[in-house]
Tab-separated table of C-alpha atoms in Angstrom:
chain	number	residue	atom	x	y	z
A	573	MET	CA	22.245	3.323	9.836
A	574	ILE	CA	22.662	-0.069	8.364
A	575	GLY	CA	20.672	-2.966	9.544
A	576	PRO	CA	16.917	-3.299	10.432
A	577	GLY	CA	14.886	-0.075	10.465
A	578	VAL	CA	11.154	0.954	10.402
A	579	VAL	CA	9.067	3.544	8.670
A	580	ALA	CA	8.631	6.563	10.947
A	581	VAL	CA	6.285	8.802	8.866
A	582	PRO	CA	2.839	8.140	7.642
A	583	VAL	CA	3.623	7.271	3.940
A	584	ALA	CA	7.457	6.874	2.704
A	585	GLY	CA	8.028	6.590	-0.924
A	586	VAL	CA	10.396	3.716	-2.441
A	587	TRP	CA	12.382	5.546	-5.401
A	588	THR	CA	14.718	3.871	-8.025
A	589	ALA	CA	17.426	6.291	-7.007
A	590	PRO	CA	18.041	9.259	-5.210
A	591	ASP	CA	18.117	11.280	-8.086
A	592	GLY	CA	14.907	10.102	-9.115
A	593	PRO	CA	12.381	12.795	-7.409
A	594	ARG	CA	11.578	15.930	-9.610
A	595	GLU	CA	10.965	19.528	-8.062
A	596	VAL	CA	7.322	18.678	-8.068
A	597	ASP	CA	8.141	15.560	-6.096
A	598	ALA	CA	9.380	17.827	-3.129
A	599	PRO	CA	6.414	17.388	-0.726
A	600	ALA	CA	6.934	13.659	-1.318
A	601	ILE	CA	10.385	13.448	0.239
A	602	ALA	CA	10.353	16.191	2.606
A	603	ASP	CA	11.165	15.314	6.143
A	604	ARG	CA	7.593	15.708	7.054
A	605	PRO	CA	5.989	14.567	3.620
A	606	ASP	CA	2.847	15.884	2.539
A	607	LEU	CA	1.293	13.262	0.337
A	608	ALA	CA	-2.061	15.209	-0.160
A	609	ALA	CA	-0.183	18.323	-1.410
A	610	TRP	CA	2.164	16.118	-3.614
A	611	THR	CA	-0.641	13.907	-5.426
A	612	ALA	CA	-2.923	17.240	-5.878
A	613	ALA	CA	0.108	18.882	-7.823
A	614	LEU	CA	0.404	15.917	-10.044
A	615	ASN	CA	-1.364	16.193	-13.492
A	616	THR	CA	-1.578	13.317	-15.951
A	617	CYS	CA	1.774	14.194	-17.598
A	618	LEU	CA	3.538	14.591	-14.230
A	619	ARG	CA	2.146	11.345	-12.812
A	620	ARG	CA	3.290	9.575	-16.058
A	621	GLY	CA	6.654	11.010	-15.400
A	622	LEU	CA	6.735	8.762	-12.371
A	623	HIS	CA	7.621	5.583	-14.686
A	624	GLY	CA	10.977	4.677	-13.974
A	625	ARG	CA	11.462	6.825	-11.005
A	626	PHE	CA	8.855	5.666	-8.443
A	627	GLU	CA	8.424	2.225	-7.389
A	628	SER	CA	6.305	1.752	-4.213
A	629	GLN	CA	5.309	3.153	-1.009
A	630	LEU	CA	5.557	1.860	2.684
A	631	LEU	CA	3.414	2.996	5.785
A	632	LEU	CA	3.941	3.817	9.198
A	633	GLY	CA	5.644	0.901	11.022
A	634	ASP	CA	6.543	-0.981	8.029
A	635	ALA	CA	9.849	-2.761	8.417
A	636	VAL	CA	13.156	-2.473	6.066
A	637	ALA	CA	16.625	-3.611	6.000
A	638	VAL	CA	18.885	-0.600	5.306
A	639	LEU	CA	21.704	-1.922	3.025
A	640	GLY	CA	23.582	1.477	2.743
A	641	GLY	CA	23.211	5.039	1.907
A	642	GLY	CA	24.311	8.597	2.058
A	643	GLY	CA	23.242	12.269	1.047
A	644	GLY	CA	20.103	11.757	3.053
A	645	TRP	CA	18.984	8.643	1.377
A	646	SER	CA	18.925	4.799	2.391
A	647	GLN	CA	18.916	2.073	0.147
A	648	VAL	CA	16.618	-0.424	1.554
A	649	VAL	CA	14.634	-3.691	1.166
A	650	ALA	CA	11.187	-3.596	2.343
A	651	THR	CA	10.792	-6.770	4.169
A	652	GLY	CA	6.914	-6.900	4.206
A	653	GLN	CA	6.423	-6.629	0.475
A	654	PRO	CA	7.698	-9.911	-1.138
A	655	CYS	CA	9.305	-9.476	-4.545
A	656	SER	CA	11.054	-11.460	-7.140
A	657	LYS	CA	13.609	-8.868	-7.744
A	658	ASP	CA	15.173	-9.590	-4.265
A	659	ALA	CA	14.460	-12.520	-1.951
A	660	ARG	CA	14.773	-10.116	1.036
A	661	GLY	CA	11.995	-7.803	-0.177
A	662	TYR	CA	11.096	-4.841	-2.349
A	663	PRO	CA	14.331	-2.897	-2.988
A	664	GLY	CA	14.742	0.726	-3.486
A	665	TRP	CA	15.725	4.223	-2.171
A	666	VAL	CA	13.829	5.871	0.892
A	667	ARG	CA	14.926	9.131	2.464
A	668	THR	CA	16.864	8.592	5.697
A	669	ALA	CA	14.617	11.044	7.507
A	670	HIS	CA	11.512	9.045	6.820
A	671	LEU	CA	13.086	5.903	8.919
A	672	GLY	CA	13.786	5.107	12.430
A	673	SER	CA	15.806	2.211	14.077
A	674	ALA	CA	13.781	-0.955	14.628
A	675	ASP	CA	14.019	-0.579	18.420
A	676	THR	CA	11.956	2.549	18.259
A	677	ALA	CA	8.901	0.399	17.137
A	678	ARG	CA	7.888	-0.731	20.459
A	679	PRO	CA	6.485	-3.376	19.805
A	680	PRO	CA	7.187	-4.600	16.367
A	681	THR	CA	4.466	-3.337	13.693
A	682	GLY	CA	2.940	-5.209	10.904
A	683	PRO	CA	0.366	-8.029	9.755
A	684	SER	CA	2.918	-10.663	10.852
A	685	ALA	CA	3.928	-9.160	14.254
A	686	PRO	CA	2.535	-10.647	17.516
A	687	PRO	CA	-1.116	-9.424	18.650
A	688	PRO	CA	-2.636	-7.520	20.014
A	689	GLN	CA	-2.835	-5.088	16.999
A	690	VAL	CA	-4.900	-2.953	14.930
A	691	VAL	CA	-5.153	-2.003	11.308
A	692	ILE	CA	-6.537	1.748	10.112
A	693	THR	CA	-9.785	0.948	8.277
A	694	ALA	CA	-10.432	4.762	7.793
A	695	MET	CA	-8.988	6.487	4.762
A	696	SER	CA	-6.851	8.556	7.071
A	697	ALA	CA	-6.771	8.583	10.982
A	698	ARG	CA	-5.569	11.141	13.424
A	699	LEU	CA	-3.408	9.914	16.141
A	700	ARG	CA	-3.520	12.177	19.140
A	701	THR	CA	-1.548	12.661	22.520
A	702	ALA	CA	-4.581	11.632	24.618
A	703	PRO	CA	-8.013	10.436	23.807
A	704	ALA	CA	-9.410	13.935	23.274
A	705	GLY	CA	-5.900	15.543	22.738
A	706	ALA	CA	-4.448	17.475	19.844
A	707	PRO	CA	-3.711	15.436	16.696
A	708	VAL	CA	0.266	15.105	15.919
A	709	LEU	CA	0.129	12.723	13.159
A	710	GLU	CA	-2.115	11.433	10.529
A	711	ALA	CA	-1.927	7.659	9.434
A	712	GLY	CA	-3.508	5.938	6.422
A	713	TYR	CA	-5.628	3.197	5.600
A	714	GLY	CA	-3.994	-0.176	5.834
A	715	THR	CA	-1.627	0.896	8.617
A	716	TRP	CA	-0.957	-1.674	11.422
A	717	LEU	CA	-0.174	-0.465	14.894
A	718	PRO	CA	0.643	-2.262	18.160
A	719	VAL	CA	-1.963	-1.613	20.834
A	720	THR	CA	-0.319	-0.574	24.177
A	721	GLY	CA	-3.101	-0.272	26.865
A	722	GLU	CA	-6.944	-0.343	27.444
A	723	PRO	CA	-9.425	1.750	25.421
A	724	THR	CA	-10.538	5.156	27.048
A	725	ALA	CA	-13.243	7.362	25.890
A	726	GLY	CA	-13.562	5.456	22.581
A	727	ALA	CA	-9.925	5.670	21.723
A	728	LEU	CA	-6.831	3.212	22.053
A	729	PRO	CA	-3.361	3.767	22.772
A	730	VAL	CA	-1.118	2.677	20.198
A	731	GLY	CA	2.727	2.409	19.595
A	732	VAL	CA	4.315	4.575	16.879
A	733	PRO	CA	7.836	4.415	15.661
A	734	SER	CA	10.398	7.123	16.886
A	735	ARG	CA	7.899	8.398	19.702
A	736	GLU	CA	8.653	7.546	23.490
A	737	ASN	CA	4.938	7.596	24.314
A	738	SER	CA	2.004	6.045	22.948
A	739	LEU	CA	-0.309	7.915	20.650
A	740	TRP	CA	-4.425	7.535	20.627
A	741	ILE	CA	-6.517	6.657	17.937
A	742	ARG	CA	-10.455	6.364	17.806
A	743	GLN	CA	-11.531	2.958	17.838
A	744	ILE	CA	-13.934	3.624	14.903
A	745	ASP	CA	-10.983	4.369	12.683
A	746	VAL	CA	-9.474	0.725	13.369
A	747	ASP	CA	-10.171	-3.047	13.192
A	748	ARG	CA	-8.668	-5.401	15.965
A	749	GLU	CA	-9.249	-8.990	14.285
A	750	PRO	CA	-9.821	-8.085	10.501
A	751	ALA	CA	-11.324	-11.219	8.639
A	752	THR	CA	-13.184	-11.670	5.220
A	753	ASP	CA	-14.163	-13.786	2.428
A	754	ARG	CA	-13.194	-13.246	-1.140
A	755	PRO	CA	-16.374	-11.466	-2.022
A	756	GLY	CA	-15.669	-9.131	1.008
A	757	LEU	CA	-12.149	-8.340	-0.746
A	758	VAL	CA	-14.377	-6.377	-3.680
A	759	ALA	CA	-16.427	-4.853	-1.283
A	760	GLU	CA	-13.559	-3.455	0.221
A	761	ALA	CA	-11.816	-2.378	-3.093
A	762	ARG	CA	-14.926	-0.642	-4.051
A	763	ARG	CA	-14.075	2.059	-1.285
A	764	PHE	CA	-11.353	3.143	-3.465
A	765	LEU	CA	-13.745	3.747	-6.556
A	766	GLY	CA	-12.846	7.059	-8.108
A	767	LEU	CA	-9.334	7.462	-6.525
A	768	PRO	CA	-6.794	8.409	-9.156
A	769	TYR	CA	-4.232	5.973	-10.506
A	770	LEU	CA	-0.525	6.640	-9.105
A	771	TRP	CA	2.196	4.581	-10.507
A	772	GLY	CA	3.916	3.020	-7.583
A	773	GLY	CA	1.035	3.774	-5.282
A	774	THR	CA	0.250	1.557	-2.393
A	775	SER	CA	-1.680	3.973	-0.136
A	776	SER	CA	-5.008	5.625	-0.025
A	777	TYR	CA	-3.322	8.818	-1.537
A	778	GLY	CA	-3.178	6.937	-4.932
A	779	LEU	CA	-2.757	3.269	-6.202
A	780	ASP	CA	-1.535	1.569	-9.338
A	781	CYS	CA	-3.130	-1.700	-10.349
A	782	SER	CA	-1.153	-4.272	-7.985
A	783	GLY	CA	-1.230	-1.764	-5.212
A	784	LEU	CA	-4.888	-1.748	-5.055
A	785	ILE	CA	-4.618	-5.531	-4.639
A	786	TYR	CA	-1.762	-5.122	-2.227
A	787	LEU	CA	-3.354	-2.827	-0.064
A	788	VAL	CA	-6.902	-4.423	-0.023
A	789	GLY	CA	-5.096	-7.718	1.127
A	790	ARG	CA	-2.794	-6.077	3.726
A	791	ARG	CA	-6.057	-4.434	5.462
A	792	PHE	CA	-7.084	-7.994	6.328
A	793	GLY	CA	-3.545	-9.202	7.357
A	794	ILE	CA	-2.993	-10.840	3.786
A	795	ALA	CA	0.785	-10.800	2.967
A	796	LEU	CA	0.809	-10.523	-0.819
A	797	PRO	CA	3.726	-9.282	-3.168
A	798	ARG	CA	3.549	-5.907	-4.580
A	799	ASP	CA	3.769	-6.428	-8.229
A	800	ALA	CA	1.251	-8.006	-10.461
A	801	HIS	CA	3.338	-10.733	-11.835
A	802	ASP	CA	4.568	-11.715	-8.409
A	803	GLN	CA	0.929	-11.710	-7.180
A	804	ALA	CA	0.103	-14.100	-9.906
A	805	ALA	CA	2.720	-16.532	-8.707
A	806	ALA	CA	1.685	-16.397	-5.239
A	807	CYS	CA	-2.234	-16.903	-5.992
A	808	GLU	CA	-3.655	-20.319	-6.620
A	809	PRO	CA	-4.337	-20.665	-10.366
A	810	VAL	CA	-7.769	-20.685	-11.413
A	811	PRO	CA	-9.263	-21.462	-15.134
A	812	LEU	CA	-10.492	-18.276	-16.602
A	813	ALA	CA	-13.808	-19.972	-17.094
A	814	ASP	CA	-14.137	-20.574	-13.389
A	815	VAL	CA	-13.335	-17.368	-11.722
A	816	ALA	CA	-15.511	-16.141	-8.768
A	817	PRO	CA	-15.999	-12.841	-7.302
A	818	GLY	CA	-12.590	-11.756	-5.254
A	819	ASP	CA	-10.356	-13.584	-7.626
A	820	LEU	CA	-7.824	-11.771	-9.634
A	821	TYR	CA	-7.642	-11.588	-13.529
A	822	PHE	CA	-4.139	-11.098	-14.918
A	823	PHE	CA	-3.274	-9.460	-18.196
A	824	ALA	CA	-0.063	-9.741	-20.306
A	825	ARG	CA	0.707	-8.779	-23.923
A	826	PRO	CA	1.742	-11.542	-26.197
A	827	GLY	CA	5.025	-13.081	-25.222
A	828	GLN	CA	5.478	-10.482	-22.266
A	829	ALA	CA	5.260	-10.607	-18.468
A	830	ILE	CA	2.045	-9.946	-16.858
A	831	HIS	CA	1.676	-6.194	-16.483
A	832	HIS	CA	-1.894	-5.700	-15.060
A	833	VAL	CA	-4.266	-6.933	-12.500
A	834	GLY	CA	-7.648	-6.441	-11.157
A	835	PHE	CA	-10.440	-8.033	-9.000
A	836	VAL	CA	-13.009	-10.089	-10.492
A	837	VAL	CA	-16.301	-8.712	-9.461
A	838	GLU	CA	-18.184	-11.525	-11.596
A	839	PRO	CA	-16.911	-13.256	-14.517
A	840	GLY	CA	-16.226	-10.817	-17.270
A	841	ARG	CA	-16.328	-7.792	-14.798
A	842	LEU	CA	-13.298	-6.070	-13.469
A	843	LEU	CA	-12.469	-3.809	-10.629
A	844	ASP	CA	-9.052	-2.201	-11.141
A	845	SER	CA	-6.922	0.828	-10.958
A	846	PRO	CA	-6.455	0.734	-15.042
A	847	GLN	CA	-3.621	3.362	-15.999
A	848	THR	CA	-2.242	6.988	-15.597
A	849	GLY	CA	-5.076	9.336	-16.037
A	850	GLY	CA	-7.590	6.866	-14.976
A	851	THR	CA	-9.157	6.256	-11.564
A	852	VAL	CA	-10.086	3.243	-9.631
A	853	GLY	CA	-13.019	1.777	-11.550
A	854	GLU	CA	-15.611	-1.221	-12.186
A	855	ALA	CA	-16.624	-2.187	-15.555
A	856	PRO	CA	-16.946	-5.004	-18.022
A	857	ILE	CA	-13.592	-5.951	-19.327
A	858	THR	CA	-13.007	-4.318	-22.642
A	859	ALA	CA	-12.272	-5.968	-25.844
A	860	ALA	CA	-8.801	-4.939	-25.589
A	861	ARG	CA	-8.350	-6.118	-21.903
A	862	GLN	CA	-9.851	-9.387	-23.179
A	863	GLN	CA	-7.406	-10.107	-25.848
A	864	MET	CA	-4.742	-9.733	-23.102
A	865	ALA	CA	-6.391	-12.096	-20.364
A	866	ARG	CA	-3.502	-14.325	-19.500
A	867	SER	CA	-4.639	-16.108	-16.261
A	868	ALA	CA	-6.474	-15.902	-13.051
A	869	GLY	CA	-5.494	-16.580	-9.449
A	870	ARG	CA	-7.240	-17.253	-6.095
A	871	ILE	CA	-6.004	-14.957	-3.115
A	872	PRO	CA	-5.042	-17.381	-0.115
A	873	ILE	CA	-7.338	-16.348	2.887
């Protein structure tokens, strides 16, 4: 398949190359990926080994452009993740089994697609064959799905790529018209406190620093880039002395590009996903981080 495509599994990994995954990564690249098993098997050393191999994650219904591929892999750009590497979207390789053709999305999905849509606000939500039917799929926080009918018994029918019939999701697991202010971004980010850092992570199974910003923005329909330096370019610059809750702090080593980002909780206090071996946390900015504070930005809402 070359042309438009759509993610047809709950979470698809974007890898630097088809030979990037290791033996321990088998659950993530299986035809039916098991992200819970994969992340549970990754100790700090194995997580560090994702550097240079693993780039990003895509959620059910996300659009891609397939450029080519072979051997069970597709070279893609993720059109919903703005990126300075490629004007078309975030580039990388995805298992072909994790994709469906764009015409199976019925109707198109994603924050920019026409309404009505819902976004999953639970960390994970089961999709069922009927309002009280058996679960057949589990999708994660930040997944956008089109509504295909009226609610019944506390559930909504939604369209899912590569499935002929709608599936049903509990209304309490979704939001129909997400809106927030900047302090609300911080409140939402706090839901991830304690989640382990995952290089390349942009899902509720694990997050890197910019993945946290991207996913929280996505939940409210804010189309932020995926990487920290691109997020800095997409935000309204704010003097470091004038930051407010919900703004972003950006960090860089002298003479180097921005490599880290976190939410401003209050001036001098940061909520971020810090590094491999750490977890999403909230604390005053350390002296080491303070020396690398390059700039601040305000997310467009």
